[in-house]
Structure formats: C-alpha cells, structure tokens
Amino acid sequence: MKILITGGTGFIGTALRKHLSATPNDLVLLTRGEPRMELSGALTVKYVHWDPSARGEWEKEVNGCDAVINLIGKNVFEERWNNEVKKQILASRVLPTRLLTEAIGRAERRPAVMVSVSAVGYYGDRGQEMVTEASSAGNDFLAEVAQQWEAAALAAEQFGVRVAVPRIGLVLERSGGMIGKMLLPFRLFAGGPIGSGKQFLPWIHMEDVVRGILYPLENEGVKGVYNLSSPEPVTMDEFATMFGSVLHRPSWLPVPNFALDLLYGEGAKVIISGQRAVPERLLNAGYRFSYPSLRPALEQILL
Ligand SMILES: NC(=O)c1ccc[n+]([C@@H]2O[C@H](COP(=O)([O-])OP(=O)(O)OC[C@H]3O[C@@H](n4cnc5c(N)ncnc54)[C@H](OP(=O)(O)O)[C@@H]3O)[C@@H](O)[C@H]2O)c1
C-alpha cells in the first residue's frame, strides 16, 4: 500500500511508522524537515519537504496514493497560550488540511480513503455526561478548532474519497504525552492528580490509537467521525491512584489549577476539564480494543 502521511514525524506518527514497518508498505511523509529516504523494516519512507501553509511541488505526491493520513498540528502544550499561539494552533491544523483536500481534488488518481485526525476536545468540557459521537460540539476554543478542522477534512468526500475522522483522546505512551510529564513526580513520591481530580480522562493506549487510525484503511465500511478513546474513561483521581498503584508510589500531591494556569494559561483547560467520551461508533464497527481497561494499559506502559 502507498500511504501519504502528514505530521508523521511526531508522537503518534512515530508509533504509526513503527507499526507499519512490519509489513511491506510505501510511505510518503510530508514534513517541514529535510527530504530523505529511509528503510525501516519492510517499510520504505520517502520524506518530502513541504510548507504546510502553501501549495507546492508536494501536491504531486498525492497522485496515486492508496490512502492519506493527516496528523499535522502544533502541539497544544508547546507553549503558554496567547492570541498568537491560539492562531497558530488553529492555522496549523485547518490550513494544511484544506490544502491537502484540494490537492486530492486535483489528483488524477485519488486515494480511496483519507483519515484525518481530530480530538475529543470537539465536545468541550462535559463534566459527568457520557459523550458519544451523537453529542453536540462544545463552545470553547478547542471545540471551535476541531469543528473547522473536521469540516476541512470531510470536504474531501465531494471528490469521492471516503473520509474517516477519529476524535482522539489523551494518548498514553511511555515516551511522551501525559505519562512523560507524570512519571518523574510519581517516581520522586511527589505525584498526584492534576487539577480538581473530578474531570474525566478520555485516555487511550498508543497501540489502540495506531490500530484505530489504520482501521478505516482495512475496513471499507468505516467512515465519518468516531471517538478514538478507550471504552472505560476514568476520572483524574482514579487515573492518578491507578498510576501510583502500578508504580508502587502514593498519589497524594495534587497539581493545583493555578500552577497549570501559570504554565499553560487558557491551554490548561485541556487537562483540567474533560470528557467522558466513549467510542460507540468504533465498537459498533467491530473494533476490539487491545487495552480497554486502564490497569493493564498502565502496566504495559510503565513496567
Ligand atoms: N497526542 C495526543 O494525546 C493527541 C490527542 C488528540 C489529538 N491529537 C492530534 O493528533 C495529531 C498528532 O498528534 P501528535 O501528538 O503526534 O503531535 P506532535 O507530535 O505534537 O506533532 C505532529 C507533527 O505535526 C507537525 N507540526 C508541529 N507543529 C507544527 C506547526 N506549527 N505547523 C505545521 N506542522 C506542525 C510536525 O511535523 P514536521 O515537523 O515533520 O513538519 C510534528 O511532528 C495532532 O493533530 C494532535 O492535535 C493528539
């Protein structure tokens, strides 16, 4: 299979490439970095330089691909939010997704399927409410970003391409994300829940993120938006207690909201608010989670 991927050098993209390297595939990876070729197991990766805010030579690469996976986006925890940072968070997702969709429209041989990720932040802060794909959008900044981002991707349907949009939850893996930030304090006996502890975490193990992103490539019936988070979301308190228990450490020192506000400003909302999201559409489509429950997921990651 020939797959074109954006944002493939990042946290999720790296795990995806590793997974794909087990079978012979050709990957074309659009990056702001240098062009190069790489052989990784059975996988051939051609890195193609692009400016994700402009049309260019890269568009030719879309022609003849079997699938497109769109993972691009400025990391929401990269720096403290202000108006300029918020603009970048929005533009780094919506603009490249639009350009990609338009390039697909112009291609002579279009991909059969495009998977363009979104986030459970689509739903905004939902407290205890159970959230499925039928739930309404939220009304905060990230909910607005997700709506524009998803619309830009779903526009590719007009070109006869099947579009799948996984709304990803909080990704758990040892090398980064939330686990990367929590490990040290817990190891030093100074760990605890982040924020009030009452917010729900729509967590997901990296293996399920990768399998859930590839699921539409293997299953022609999968299209449209779907939650990509575990079927058993937990509160932050439950998460921190389980985290400590797996590491044989106490969970007693909460990280207060004001500290997060200092670090991330409005961006702290990503972690101090939450969604009790469940993957109803994915389960109905027959997907079986490798890690539906938190303890085995944390044991696999931490031990
Ligand atoms: N990780 C999570 O828990 C999570 C949860 C929900 C949704 N998501 C979404 O899933 C996607 C991938 O997540 P990730 O954690 O793998 O992301 P990541 O590691 O932060 O970055 C993904 C890639 O996007 C490109 N990129 C970064 N900043 C950019 C900018 N300002 N303008 C244009 N391109 C930029 C980079 O590729 P190059 O340097 O090669 O160009 C980077 O490798 C993102 O859209 C993210 O919002 C992630």
Short mmCIF file of C-alpha atoms and ligand atoms in Angstrom, two decimals:
data_model
loop_
_atom_site.label_atom_id
_atom_site.label_comp_id
_atom_site.label_asym_id
_atom_site.label_seq_id
_atom_site.Cartn_x
_atom_site.Cartn_y
_atom_site.Cartn_z
CA MET A 1 0.00 0.00 0.00
CA LYS A 2 1.20 3.53 -0.74
CA ILE A 3 0.25 5.88 2.10
CA LEU A 4 0.83 9.63 2.25
CA ILE A 5 1.13 11.00 5.77
CA THR A 6 1.44 14.48 7.29
CA GLY A 7 2.70 15.09 10.84
CA GLY A 8 4.29 11.63 10.65
CA THR A 9 7.45 12.70 12.50
CA GLY A 10 5.52 13.38 15.74
CA PHE A 11 4.44 11.40 18.82
CA ILE A 12 1.67 9.41 17.13
CA GLY A 13 3.35 9.36 13.68
CA THR A 14 6.46 7.70 15.10
CA ALA A 15 4.40 4.88 16.65
CA LEU A 16 2.43 4.56 13.40
CA ARG A 17 5.62 4.20 11.32
CA LYS A 18 6.93 1.56 13.72
CA HIS A 19 3.67 -0.38 13.43
CA LEU A 20 3.63 -0.12 9.63
CA SER A 21 7.25 -1.28 9.34
CA ALA A 22 6.16 -4.88 9.99
CA THR A 23 4.55 -5.15 6.54
CA PRO A 24 5.80 -4.01 3.13
CA ASN A 25 4.34 -0.52 2.60
CA ASP A 26 5.48 2.65 0.85
CA LEU A 27 5.14 5.79 2.90
CA VAL A 28 5.38 9.33 1.59
CA LEU A 29 5.87 11.60 4.59
CA LEU A 30 5.28 15.34 4.15
CA THR A 31 7.49 17.23 6.61
CA ARG A 32 8.81 20.74 7.21
CA GLY A 33 12.19 19.00 7.64
CA GLU A 34 14.77 17.81 5.13
CA PRO A 35 13.92 15.45 2.25
CA ARG A 36 15.45 11.96 2.56
CA MET A 37 14.78 8.25 2.13
CA GLU A 38 14.63 5.72 4.95
CA LEU A 39 14.25 1.95 5.10
CA SER A 40 12.58 0.81 8.29
CA GLY A 41 11.93 -2.95 8.41
CA ALA A 42 9.69 -3.72 5.45
CA LEU A 43 8.73 -0.04 5.14
CA THR A 44 10.16 2.44 2.64
CA VAL A 45 9.74 6.04 3.81
CA LYS A 46 10.23 8.95 1.43
CA TYR A 47 10.40 12.23 3.37
CA VAL A 48 9.19 15.09 1.18
CA HIS A 49 9.73 18.68 2.28
CA TRP A 50 6.63 20.92 2.27
CA ASP A 51 5.45 24.24 3.51
CA PRO A 52 2.11 23.23 5.09
CA SER A 53 0.71 26.71 4.51
CA ALA A 54 1.16 26.80 0.73
CA ARG A 55 0.62 24.89 -2.48
CA GLY A 56 3.77 23.41 -4.00
CA GLU A 57 5.59 20.51 -5.64
CA TRP A 58 4.45 18.27 -2.76
CA GLU A 59 0.97 18.11 -4.33
CA LYS A 60 2.28 15.69 -6.99
CA GLU A 61 2.89 13.14 -4.23
CA VAL A 62 -0.85 12.84 -3.57
CA ASN A 63 -1.39 11.39 -7.02
CA GLY A 64 -1.50 7.58 -7.00
CA CYS A 65 -1.55 7.13 -3.21
CA ASP A 66 -3.93 4.50 -1.85
CA ALA A 67 -4.54 6.33 1.41
CA VAL A 68 -3.80 9.64 3.15
CA ILE A 69 -3.30 10.00 6.91
CA ASN A 70 -3.36 13.58 8.22
CA LEU A 71 -1.74 14.01 11.66
CA ILE A 72 -0.48 17.56 11.43
CA GLY A 73 -0.87 20.19 14.16
CA LYS A 74 1.08 22.44 16.50
CA ASN A 75 1.30 20.76 19.91
CA VAL A 76 -1.22 22.39 22.27
CA PHE A 77 1.22 22.10 25.21
CA GLU A 78 4.21 23.53 23.31
CA GLU A 79 3.93 26.97 24.90
CA ARG A 80 1.66 29.14 27.06
CA TRP A 81 -1.40 30.24 25.12
CA ASN A 82 -1.94 33.82 23.98
CA ASN A 83 -3.84 35.11 20.94
CA GLU A 84 -0.90 34.47 18.60
CA VAL A 85 -0.38 30.90 19.87
CA LYS A 86 -4.11 30.19 19.52
CA LYS A 87 -3.98 31.42 15.94
CA GLN A 88 -1.09 29.03 15.26
CA ILE A 89 -2.91 26.10 16.88
CA LEU A 90 -5.90 26.71 14.61
CA ALA A 91 -3.99 27.55 11.41
CA SER A 92 -1.53 24.62 11.71
CA ARG A 93 -4.48 22.22 11.52
CA VAL A 94 -7.12 23.83 9.32
CA LEU A 95 -4.93 25.31 6.58
CA PRO A 96 -2.84 22.20 5.75
CA THR A 97 -5.97 20.04 5.90
CA ARG A 98 -7.69 22.34 3.37
CA LEU A 99 -4.62 22.31 1.11
CA LEU A 100 -4.45 18.52 1.32
CA THR A 101 -8.13 18.16 0.47
CA GLU A 102 -7.76 20.50 -2.52
CA ALA A 103 -4.68 18.58 -3.72
CA ILE A 104 -6.73 15.35 -3.51
CA GLY A 105 -9.41 17.04 -5.62
CA ARG A 106 -6.85 17.93 -8.30
CA ALA A 107 -5.16 14.49 -8.35
CA GLU A 108 -5.71 12.29 -11.39
CA ARG A 109 -5.60 9.12 -9.28
CA ARG A 110 -7.16 9.91 -5.93
CA PRO A 111 -6.72 7.91 -2.71
CA ALA A 112 -9.62 5.64 -1.75
CA VAL A 113 -9.55 6.82 1.85
CA MET A 114 -8.35 9.74 3.96
CA VAL A 115 -8.00 9.50 7.75
CA SER A 116 -7.73 13.00 9.21
CA VAL A 117 -7.47 13.14 12.98
CA SER A 118 -9.41 15.41 15.32
CA ALA A 119 -9.70 15.42 19.10
CA VAL A 120 -12.29 14.78 21.83
CA GLY A 121 -11.83 18.47 22.61
CA TYR A 122 -14.59 18.79 19.97
CA TYR A 123 -17.08 18.23 22.81
CA GLY A 124 -15.72 20.93 25.16
CA ASP A 125 -15.91 20.45 28.95
CA ARG A 126 -18.74 17.95 29.67
CA GLY A 127 -18.43 17.11 33.39
CA GLN A 128 -20.01 13.73 34.21
CA GLU A 129 -22.04 13.48 30.99
CA MET A 130 -21.44 10.41 28.81
CA VAL A 131 -20.34 11.68 25.41
CA THR A 132 -20.82 9.78 22.13
CA GLU A 133 -20.46 10.84 18.52
CA ALA A 134 -24.13 11.92 18.65
CA SER A 135 -23.31 14.56 21.29
CA SER A 136 -23.15 18.23 20.32
CA ALA A 137 -19.97 20.26 19.91
CA GLY A 138 -18.65 22.35 22.79
CA ASN A 139 -18.27 26.11 22.66
CA ASP A 140 -14.67 26.75 23.76
CA PHE A 141 -11.61 27.45 21.60
CA LEU A 142 -10.55 23.81 21.02
CA ALA A 143 -14.11 22.82 20.17
CA GLU A 144 -14.10 25.56 17.52
CA VAL A 145 -10.72 24.35 16.19
CA ALA A 146 -11.99 20.77 15.97
CA GLN A 147 -15.11 21.80 14.06
CA GLN A 148 -13.17 23.76 11.43
CA TRP A 149 -10.50 21.04 11.20
CA GLU A 150 -13.09 18.26 10.70
CA ALA A 151 -15.03 20.28 8.11
CA ALA A 152 -11.81 20.85 6.11
CA ALA A 153 -11.18 17.08 6.03
CA LEU A 154 -14.77 15.99 5.35
CA ALA A 155 -14.76 18.29 2.29
CA ALA A 156 -12.72 15.57 0.51
CA GLU A 157 -15.93 13.49 0.34
CA GLN A 158 -17.03 15.66 -2.60
CA PHE A 159 -14.17 14.08 -4.62
CA GLY A 160 -15.43 10.54 -4.00
CA VAL A 161 -12.90 9.86 -1.23
CA ARG A 162 -14.01 8.01 1.89
CA VAL A 163 -13.11 10.25 4.84
CA ALA A 164 -12.68 8.99 8.40
CA VAL A 165 -12.15 11.39 11.31
CA PRO A 166 -11.04 9.83 14.60
CA ARG A 167 -11.57 12.15 17.58
CA ILE A 168 -8.56 11.10 19.61
CA GLY A 169 -8.50 11.14 23.41
CA LEU A 170 -5.49 11.56 25.70
CA VAL A 171 -2.78 9.27 24.32
CA LEU A 172 -0.80 7.16 26.78
CA GLU A 173 2.72 6.07 25.92
CA ARG A 174 5.96 5.96 27.86
CA SER A 175 7.96 8.30 25.64
CA GLY A 176 5.76 11.37 25.87
CA GLY A 177 2.35 12.95 26.35
CA MET A 178 0.83 12.95 29.82
CA ILE A 179 2.75 9.88 31.05
CA GLY A 180 6.03 11.59 30.18
CA LYS A 181 5.04 14.53 32.39
CA MET A 182 3.72 12.46 35.33
CA LEU A 183 6.47 9.83 35.64
CA LEU A 184 9.15 11.86 37.40
CA PRO A 185 6.99 13.38 40.19
CA PHE A 186 5.50 9.95 40.94
CA ARG A 187 8.93 8.31 41.00
CA LEU A 188 10.01 11.01 43.48
CA PHE A 189 7.00 10.25 45.73
CA ALA A 190 5.53 13.66 44.78
CA GLY A 191 2.81 12.56 42.35
CA GLY A 192 -0.90 13.23 42.39
CA PRO A 193 -3.92 14.17 40.32
CA ILE A 194 -3.80 17.20 38.03
CA GLY A 195 -6.48 19.84 38.69
CA SER A 196 -9.65 19.05 40.68
CA GLY A 197 -9.36 15.30 40.04
CA LYS A 198 -13.08 15.12 39.23
CA GLN A 199 -12.66 15.66 35.47
CA PHE A 200 -12.96 12.61 33.19
CA LEU A 201 -9.96 11.49 31.13
CA PRO A 202 -10.76 10.01 27.74
CA TRP A 203 -7.47 8.07 27.82
CA ILE A 204 -6.25 5.66 25.12
CA HIS A 205 -3.19 3.41 24.81
CA MET A 206 -0.91 4.27 21.87
CA GLU A 207 -1.36 0.79 20.37
CA ASP A 208 -5.11 1.43 20.08
CA VAL A 209 -4.51 4.90 18.61
CA VAL A 210 -2.40 3.39 15.85
CA ARG A 211 -4.78 0.48 15.21
CA GLY A 212 -7.79 2.83 15.38
CA ILE A 213 -6.25 5.20 12.82
CA LEU A 214 -5.49 2.30 10.45
CA TYR A 215 -8.91 0.66 10.97
CA PRO A 216 -10.62 2.61 8.13
CA LEU A 217 -7.80 1.54 5.75
CA GLU A 218 -8.67 -2.09 6.43
CA ASN A 219 -12.46 -1.74 6.74
CA GLU A 220 -14.33 -0.13 3.86
CA GLY A 221 -17.46 0.38 5.96
CA VAL A 222 -15.74 2.82 8.34
CA LYS A 223 -16.26 6.50 7.54
CA GLY A 224 -17.20 9.77 9.20
CA VAL A 225 -16.30 10.83 12.74
CA TYR A 226 -15.62 8.33 15.53
CA ASN A 227 -14.30 8.65 19.08
CA LEU A 228 -10.87 7.07 19.46
CA SER A 229 -10.60 6.72 23.22
CA SER A 230 -10.94 3.70 25.49
CA PRO A 231 -14.43 2.37 26.33
CA GLU A 232 -13.66 2.88 30.04
CA PRO A 233 -12.82 6.55 30.73
CA VAL A 234 -11.88 7.30 34.36
CA THR A 235 -11.70 10.43 36.49
CA MET A 236 -8.33 12.10 37.03
CA ASP A 237 -8.42 10.96 40.69
CA GLU A 238 -8.92 7.35 39.61
CA PHE A 239 -6.21 7.70 36.99
CA ALA A 240 -3.63 9.10 39.46
CA THR A 241 -4.46 6.45 42.07
CA MET A 242 -4.01 3.67 39.49
CA PHE A 243 -0.81 5.29 38.19
CA GLY A 244 0.63 5.33 41.73
CA SER A 245 -0.54 1.80 42.45
CA VAL A 246 1.17 0.39 39.33
CA LEU A 247 4.40 2.22 40.24
CA HIS A 248 4.06 1.36 43.97
CA ARG A 249 4.01 5.04 44.82
CA PRO A 250 1.41 7.20 46.64
CA SER A 251 -0.84 9.59 44.76
CA TRP A 252 -1.20 12.41 47.25
CA LEU A 253 0.21 15.69 45.93
CA PRO A 254 -2.33 17.28 43.57
CA VAL A 255 -1.08 19.72 40.94
CA PRO A 256 -3.31 22.77 41.61
CA ASN A 257 -5.14 24.67 38.88
CA PHE A 258 -3.16 27.88 39.46
CA ALA A 259 0.16 26.11 38.71
CA LEU A 260 -1.24 24.82 35.42
CA ASP A 261 -2.60 28.24 34.64
CA LEU A 262 0.89 29.72 35.13
CA LEU A 263 2.38 27.15 32.75
CA TYR A 264 -0.25 26.96 30.03
CA GLY A 265 -2.71 29.83 30.54
CA GLU A 266 -6.04 29.03 28.86
CA GLY A 267 -4.35 25.88 27.44
CA ALA A 268 -4.55 24.33 30.94
CA LYS A 269 -8.22 23.66 30.15
CA VAL A 270 -7.13 20.72 28.01
CA ILE A 271 -6.19 18.86 31.17
CA ILE A 272 -8.28 20.45 33.96
CA SER A 273 -11.54 19.95 32.08
CA GLY A 274 -12.55 16.68 30.46
CA GLN A 275 -14.90 14.48 28.52
CA ARG A 276 -16.39 11.13 29.50
CA ALA A 277 -16.14 10.09 25.85
CA VAL A 278 -16.99 6.54 24.73
CA PRO A 279 -16.12 5.01 21.33
CA GLU A 280 -19.64 3.94 20.39
CA ARG A 281 -19.20 4.00 16.60
CA LEU A 282 -15.88 2.14 16.65
CA LEU A 283 -17.26 -0.61 18.88
CA ASN A 284 -20.34 -0.90 16.65
CA ALA A 285 -17.98 -1.22 13.66
CA GLY A 286 -16.45 -4.31 15.31
CA TYR A 287 -13.19 -2.81 16.62
CA ARG A 288 -11.71 -4.76 19.55
CA PHE A 289 -9.51 -2.67 21.85
CA SER A 290 -6.09 -4.09 22.77
CA TYR A 291 -6.33 -2.13 26.04
CA PRO A 292 -9.96 -1.41 27.03
CA SER A 293 -9.11 -1.14 30.77
CA LEU A 294 -6.67 1.21 32.45
CA ARG A 295 -4.64 -1.08 34.75
CA PRO A 296 -3.34 -3.45 32.02
CA ALA A 297 -2.64 -0.40 29.82
CA LEU A 298 -0.58 1.30 32.55
CA GLU A 299 1.18 -1.96 33.45
CA GLN A 300 2.20 -2.43 29.82
CA ILE A 301 3.47 1.14 29.60
CA LEU A 302 5.11 1.59 32.99
CA LEU A 303 6.52 -1.81 33.96
N1 LIG B 1 -1.09 13.21 21.42
C1 LIG B 1 -2.35 13.28 21.84
O1 LIG B 1 -2.67 12.93 23.01
C2 LIG B 1 -3.43 13.74 20.90
C3 LIG B 1 -4.77 13.74 21.34
C4 LIG B 1 -5.77 14.18 20.48
C5 LIG B 1 -5.46 14.61 19.20
N2 LIG B 1 -4.15 14.61 18.80
C6 LIG B 1 -3.85 15.13 17.45
O2 LIG B 1 -3.16 14.16 16.69
C7 LIG B 1 -2.21 14.80 15.83
C8 LIG B 1 -0.84 14.18 16.07
O3 LIG B 1 -0.54 14.30 17.45
P1 LIG B 1 0.96 14.17 17.99
O4 LIG B 1 0.87 14.13 19.49
O5 LIG B 1 1.67 13.08 17.26
O6 LIG B 1 1.53 15.60 17.53
P2 LIG B 1 3.03 16.20 17.62
O7 LIG B 1 3.99 15.15 17.95
O8 LIG B 1 3.00 17.39 18.51
O9 LIG B 1 3.24 16.81 16.14
C9 LIG B 1 2.82 16.24 14.94
C10 LIG B 1 3.59 16.81 13.76
O10 LIG B 1 2.96 18.00 13.27
C11 LIG B 1 3.94 18.81 12.65
N3 LIG B 1 3.85 20.16 13.27
C12 LIG B 1 4.13 20.51 14.53
N4 LIG B 1 3.95 21.84 14.72
C13 LIG B 1 3.54 22.34 13.55
C14 LIG B 1 3.20 23.63 13.10
N5 LIG B 1 3.24 24.69 13.93
N6 LIG B 1 2.82 23.80 11.81
C15 LIG B 1 2.79 22.73 10.99
N7 LIG B 1 3.12 21.48 11.35
C16 LIG B 1 3.48 21.28 12.61
C17 LIG B 1 5.32 18.22 12.92
O11 LIG B 1 5.78 17.56 11.73
P3 LIG B 1 7.06 18.08 10.86
O12 LIG B 1 7.99 18.76 11.83
O13 LIG B 1 7.63 16.84 10.29
O14 LIG B 1 6.52 19.01 9.85
C18 LIG B 1 5.01 17.21 14.04
O15 LIG B 1 5.85 16.10 14.00
C19 LIG B 1 -2.24 16.31 16.17
O16 LIG B 1 -3.04 16.96 15.22
C20 LIG B 1 -2.92 16.34 17.53
O17 LIG B 1 -3.66 17.52 17.76
C21 LIG B 1 -3.14 14.19 19.61
#
